[in-house]
Tab-separated table of C-alpha atoms and ligand atoms in Angstrom:
chain	number	residue	atom	x	y	z
A	672	MET	CA	34.721	53.259	23.519
A	673	ARG	CA	36.925	51.233	25.816
A	674	LEU	CA	38.112	51.915	29.339
A	675	THR	CA	41.403	50.479	30.545
A	676	VAL	CA	42.120	50.742	34.245
A	677	VAL	CA	45.767	51.830	34.437
A	678	GLY	CA	45.677	52.610	38.153
A	679	CYS	CA	42.809	52.379	40.633
A	680	ALA	CA	44.393	52.538	44.092
A	681	GLY	CA	42.881	55.192	46.328
A	682	SER	CA	44.898	58.077	47.728
A	683	PHE	CA	48.338	56.467	47.136
A	684	PRO	CA	49.727	53.584	45.075
A	685	GLY	CA	48.934	50.174	46.535
A	686	PRO	CA	50.770	46.847	46.237
A	687	ASP	CA	48.658	45.838	43.234
A	688	SER	CA	47.992	49.144	41.515
A	689	ALA	CA	49.167	52.671	40.857
A	690	ALA	CA	46.958	55.569	41.947
A	691	SER	CA	44.158	56.908	39.729
A	692	CYS	CA	44.593	56.708	35.959
A	693	TYR	CA	42.073	55.539	33.363
A	694	LEU	CA	42.758	55.226	29.653
A	695	VAL	CA	39.679	55.878	27.513
A	696	GLN	CA	39.989	55.076	23.815
A	697	ALA	CA	37.715	55.168	20.798
A	698	ASP	CA	38.207	54.768	17.071
A	699	ASP	CA	36.932	57.355	14.619
A	700	ALA	CA	35.319	56.650	11.234
A	701	ASP	CA	38.772	56.543	9.596
A	702	GLY	CA	40.027	53.929	12.039
A	703	ARG	CA	42.314	56.269	13.986
A	704	THR	CA	42.389	55.477	17.698
A	705	TRP	CA	41.973	58.430	20.060
A	706	SER	CA	43.306	58.139	23.609
A	707	VAL	CA	42.383	60.198	26.650
A	708	LEU	CA	43.658	59.806	30.198
A	709	LEU	CA	41.362	60.520	33.097
A	710	ASP	CA	43.935	61.496	35.748
A	711	LEU	CA	47.600	60.475	35.901
A	712	GLY	CA	48.188	59.796	39.580
A	713	SER	CA	51.235	58.643	41.486
A	714	GLY	CA	52.834	55.570	39.974
A	715	ALA	CA	50.594	55.453	36.906
A	716	LEU	CA	53.126	56.435	34.222
A	717	GLY	CA	54.809	53.038	34.644
A	718	PRO	CA	51.881	50.720	33.891
A	719	LEU	CA	50.536	53.187	31.302
A	720	GLN	CA	53.437	52.120	29.071
A	721	ARG	CA	52.024	48.592	28.949
A	722	HIS	CA	49.043	49.963	27.036
A	723	LEU	CA	50.429	52.644	24.722
A	724	ASP	CA	53.345	54.973	24.084
A	725	PRO	CA	52.595	57.917	26.418
A	726	ALA	CA	53.509	60.267	23.546
A	727	ASP	CA	50.428	58.955	21.721
A	728	VAL	CA	47.990	60.236	24.355
A	729	ASP	CA	45.729	62.863	22.753
A	730	ALA	CA	44.527	64.635	25.908
A	731	ILE	CA	44.581	64.383	29.681
A	732	ALA	CA	41.611	65.269	31.885
A	733	LEU	CA	42.486	66.003	35.501
A	734	SER	CA	39.705	65.670	38.056
A	735	HIS	CA	41.632	67.705	40.639
A	736	LEU	CA	45.134	68.477	41.853
A	737	HIS	CA	45.723	65.968	44.650
A	738	PRO	CA	48.937	63.995	43.965
A	739	ASP	CA	47.160	60.661	43.586
A	740	HIS	CA	45.489	62.175	40.490
A	741	MET	CA	48.244	64.243	38.860
A	742	ALA	CA	51.711	63.524	40.316
A	743	ASP	CA	52.971	61.519	37.331
A	744	LEU	CA	52.532	64.450	34.976
A	745	CYS	CA	56.035	65.373	36.184
A	746	GLY	CA	57.386	62.108	34.805
A	747	LEU	CA	55.344	62.486	31.639
A	748	TYR	CA	56.910	65.905	31.056
A	749	VAL	CA	60.359	64.320	31.235
A	750	TYR	CA	59.255	61.548	28.885
A	751	LEU	CA	57.914	63.994	26.290
A	752	LYS	CA	60.816	66.418	26.503
A	753	TYR	CA	63.836	64.137	26.555
A	754	ARG	CA	62.859	60.990	24.624
A	755	PRO	CA	65.767	60.306	22.311
A	756	ASP	CA	63.910	59.217	19.187
A	757	GLY	CA	63.705	62.810	17.940
A	758	ARG	CA	59.977	62.589	17.487
A	759	THR	CA	58.149	65.816	18.162
A	760	ARG	CA	54.491	66.482	18.746
A	761	ALA	CA	52.289	69.428	19.578
A	762	PRO	CA	52.034	70.155	23.321
A	763	LEU	CA	49.735	67.608	24.932
A	764	PRO	CA	46.449	69.207	26.077
A	765	VAL	CA	45.926	68.891	29.842
A	766	HIS	CA	42.507	69.978	31.099
A	767	GLY	CA	42.279	70.717	34.801
A	768	PRO	CA	40.940	73.061	37.454
A	769	VAL	CA	42.131	76.613	38.037
A	770	GLY	CA	45.730	76.516	39.259
A	771	THR	CA	46.795	73.434	37.282
A	772	GLU	CA	49.683	75.128	35.487
A	773	PRO	CA	51.388	76.706	38.535
A	774	ARG	CA	50.881	73.478	40.493
A	775	LEU	CA	52.641	71.470	37.804
A	776	GLU	CA	55.486	73.999	37.620
A	777	GLU	CA	55.870	73.790	41.398
A	778	ALA	CA	55.635	70.009	41.549
A	779	TYR	CA	58.262	69.604	38.846
A	780	GLY	CA	60.460	72.421	40.098
A	781	THR	CA	61.016	74.110	36.757
A	782	GLU	CA	64.255	76.053	36.407
A	783	ALA	CA	64.519	79.629	35.169
A	784	GLY	CA	63.554	79.774	31.515
A	785	GLU	CA	62.072	76.282	31.541
A	786	ARG	CA	58.413	76.059	30.692
A	787	LEU	CA	56.242	73.018	31.164
A	788	VAL	CA	53.822	74.446	28.632
A	789	ASP	CA	56.292	73.614	25.875
A	790	GLN	CA	55.201	69.992	26.350
A	791	LEU	CA	51.893	70.276	28.218
A	792	ALA	CA	49.213	72.694	27.008
A	793	VAL	CA	47.259	73.356	30.201
A	794	ARG	CA	43.639	74.451	29.804
A	795	VAL	CA	41.271	75.320	32.625
A	796	TRP	CA	38.031	73.355	32.898
A	797	GLN	CA	34.924	75.408	32.334
A	798	ALA	CA	32.156	73.641	34.272
A	799	GLY	CA	29.699	72.143	31.827
A	800	GLY	CA	31.763	73.236	28.843
A	801	PRO	CA	32.517	70.193	26.721
A	802	VAL	CA	35.917	69.377	25.231
A	803	GLN	CA	36.111	67.383	21.995
A	804	VAL	CA	38.905	64.846	21.475
A	805	GLY	CA	38.317	63.036	18.193
A	806	PRO	CA	35.060	61.105	18.616
A	807	LEU	CA	35.074	61.600	22.407
A	808	THR	CA	33.213	64.436	24.122
A	809	LEU	CA	34.404	65.233	27.646
A	810	THR	CA	32.116	67.239	29.898
A	811	PRO	CA	33.418	68.330	33.311
A	812	VAL	CA	30.950	68.425	36.206
A	813	ALA	CA	31.838	70.157	39.490
A	814	VAL	CA	31.766	67.818	42.505
A	815	HIS	CA	32.247	68.070	46.276
A	816	HIS	CA	35.830	67.644	47.585
A	817	PRO	CA	38.036	69.865	49.798
A	818	VAL	CA	39.705	71.369	46.707
A	819	PRO	CA	38.190	72.389	43.341
A	820	ALA	CA	37.246	69.059	41.762
A	821	PHE	CA	35.399	67.736	38.737
A	822	GLY	CA	33.918	64.506	37.543
A	823	VAL	CA	33.965	63.892	33.807
A	824	ARG	CA	31.287	62.492	31.514
A	825	VAL	CA	32.819	60.937	28.426
A	826	ALA	CA	30.477	60.321	25.493
A	827	GLY	CA	31.657	58.357	22.478
A	828	PRO	CA	30.878	55.621	19.983
A	829	SER	CA	29.903	52.181	21.218
A	830	GLU	CA	32.370	49.414	20.423
A	831	ASP	CA	29.651	47.149	19.028
A	832	ASP	CA	27.661	49.804	17.172
A	833	PRO	CA	29.661	52.964	16.407
A	834	ASP	CA	26.460	54.793	15.467
A	835	ARG	CA	25.301	54.507	19.060
A	836	THR	CA	26.675	56.916	21.659
A	837	VAL	CA	27.637	55.498	25.052
A	838	VAL	CA	28.539	57.394	28.218
A	839	LEU	CA	31.229	56.693	30.764
A	840	ALA	CA	30.910	58.866	33.879
A	841	TYR	CA	33.921	59.254	36.182
A	842	THR	CA	33.352	60.832	39.576
A	843	GLY	CA	36.926	61.787	40.456
A	844	ASP	CA	37.048	62.348	44.235
A	845	THR	CA	33.822	63.535	45.830
A	846	ASP	CA	31.215	63.067	48.490
A	847	ALA	CA	27.583	62.670	47.462
A	848	CYS	CA	26.325	65.816	45.714
A	849	GLU	CA	24.246	67.080	42.821
A	850	GLY	CA	27.273	66.755	40.570
A	851	VAL	CA	27.607	63.028	41.230
A	852	ASP	CA	23.912	62.573	40.494
A	853	ALA	CA	24.285	64.507	37.244
A	854	LEU	CA	27.249	62.342	36.282
A	855	ALA	CA	25.375	59.120	37.066
A	856	THR	CA	22.195	60.043	35.226
A	857	GLY	CA	21.836	57.860	32.159
A	858	ALA	CA	25.489	56.743	32.224
A	859	ASP	CA	26.158	53.347	30.694
A	860	LEU	CA	29.006	52.933	33.175
A	861	LEU	CA	29.521	54.891	36.387
A	862	LEU	CA	33.180	54.738	37.402
A	863	SER	CA	32.849	55.878	40.978
A	864	GLU	CA	35.263	56.333	43.796
A	865	ALA	CA	34.464	54.514	47.053
A	866	ALA	CA	37.277	55.468	49.380
A	867	PHE	CA	35.315	55.584	52.614
A	868	VAL	CA	33.662	52.800	54.598
A	869	GLU	CA	30.165	52.883	56.069
A	870	GLY	CA	30.314	52.895	59.848
A	871	ARG	CA	34.024	53.749	60.023
A	872	ASP	CA	34.074	57.117	58.247
A	873	ASP	CA	30.539	58.416	58.828
A	874	ALA	CA	31.706	61.525	60.702
A	875	ILE	CA	33.884	62.734	57.840
A	876	ARG	CA	31.772	64.354	55.143
A	877	GLY	CA	32.636	66.426	52.095
A	878	ILE	CA	35.583	64.318	50.929
A	879	HIS	CA	34.747	60.844	49.633
A	880	LEU	CA	31.964	58.451	48.726
A	881	THR	CA	31.408	55.058	50.302
A	882	GLY	CA	30.375	52.019	48.292
A	883	ARG	CA	26.863	52.641	49.526
A	884	ARG	CA	26.805	56.309	48.512
A	885	ALA	CA	28.180	55.367	45.069
A	886	GLY	CA	25.462	52.744	44.762
A	887	GLU	CA	22.796	55.248	45.759
A	888	ALA	CA	23.977	57.656	43.051
A	889	ALA	CA	23.967	54.848	40.446
A	890	ALA	CA	20.450	53.858	41.504
A	891	ARG	CA	19.107	57.442	41.458
A	892	GLY	CA	20.716	58.108	38.081
A	893	GLY	CA	19.730	54.830	36.472
A	894	SER	CA	23.356	54.017	35.571
A	895	GLY	CA	23.739	50.821	33.558
A	896	ARG	CA	26.572	49.429	35.650
A	897	LEU	CA	28.844	50.506	38.463
A	898	LEU	CA	32.607	50.117	38.668
A	899	LEU	CA	33.999	51.044	42.079
A	900	THR	CA	37.472	52.493	42.292
A	901	HIS	CA	39.865	54.600	44.409
A	902	VAL	CA	39.704	52.034	47.210
A	903	PRO	CA	42.812	52.580	49.395
A	904	ALA	CA	45.043	49.627	50.234
A	905	TRP	CA	43.806	49.636	53.849
A	906	ASN	CA	40.187	48.966	52.751
A	907	SER	CA	38.486	45.854	51.410
A	908	THR	CA	37.216	46.148	47.808
A	909	ASP	CA	34.768	43.324	48.548
A	910	ALA	CA	33.225	45.370	51.369
A	911	ALA	CA	32.770	48.358	49.045
A	912	VAL	CA	31.043	46.171	46.451
A	913	LEU	CA	28.726	44.664	49.086
A	914	GLU	CA	27.770	48.142	50.319
A	915	ALA	CA	26.819	49.197	46.789
A	916	ARG	CA	24.852	46.023	46.098
A	917	GLU	CA	22.615	46.741	49.090
A	918	VAL	CA	21.210	49.822	47.361
A	919	TYR	CA	21.777	49.302	43.609
A	920	ASP	CA	20.304	46.468	41.535
A	921	GLY	CA	22.619	46.758	38.513
A	922	PRO	CA	25.978	45.035	38.021
A	923	VAL	CA	28.674	46.170	40.482
A	924	GLU	CA	32.360	45.347	40.288
A	925	ALA	CA	35.587	46.650	41.778
A	926	ALA	CA	38.102	48.093	39.308
A	927	ARG	CA	41.287	46.076	38.822
A	928	ALA	CA	44.463	47.483	37.304
A	929	GLY	CA	45.177	46.230	33.804
A	930	THR	CA	41.612	45.313	32.894
A	931	THR	CA	39.657	46.736	29.962
A	932	VAL	CA	35.899	47.311	29.775
A	933	ARG	CA	34.216	47.653	26.381
A	934	LEU	CA	31.260	49.988	26.230
B	1781	ZN	ZN1	42.173	60.710	45.359
B	1782	ZN	ZN1	41.385	64.037	46.258
């Protein structure tokens, strides 16, 4: 399984990255590559095309319906519907919280008789209910954010030893909660948001993690490594990493757009 950071900017696109989008890929026993997107936030459809043809994505997993996690589904709909090469495919499965389909219709502004579902097959997350995409198993876990939100555990074959299952856990947007701890437990890689800053944002709870709170979850859950993401342009990624390192002994890095991690 490999994780490519398509976009990692928090809350809005930054000068060096689109908003949240992570491409997770794994090869099955026949050598076919399966591709899943965790979120497709504002600006992410552009850099996604550096990594694959968006029509080759097998499924999209939406953590929640804030624009920095789903806005570019509007552009993807246009891409799938109007591409001139005549290629057709089955509607692309999009897994998301309750309300995903009407939100997409509203965001795109569908006209009478036009249906997004002709291109995007929207399915509602059932908490704890896994979704299979080729060799990848996606399990949504409810987390703590002002709107219905999920983290996703992705289990799949290791790059080095396909018989071994590895786990990537993505927090989506959340404050510390049982869900984050469940995601972190036993994960080979915890891909955790760290949008808030210790000391500056202490009074605002129930929205985001800090680097420290992400590190605490990784430590409690015994995660193998920690990749911090969703750091807004007005924050320092170095500060988030330092916060996490104070409480977590494993490897900590900040996500960078365009990089790939092999698991
Ligand atoms: Zn966000
Ligand atoms: Zn959010």
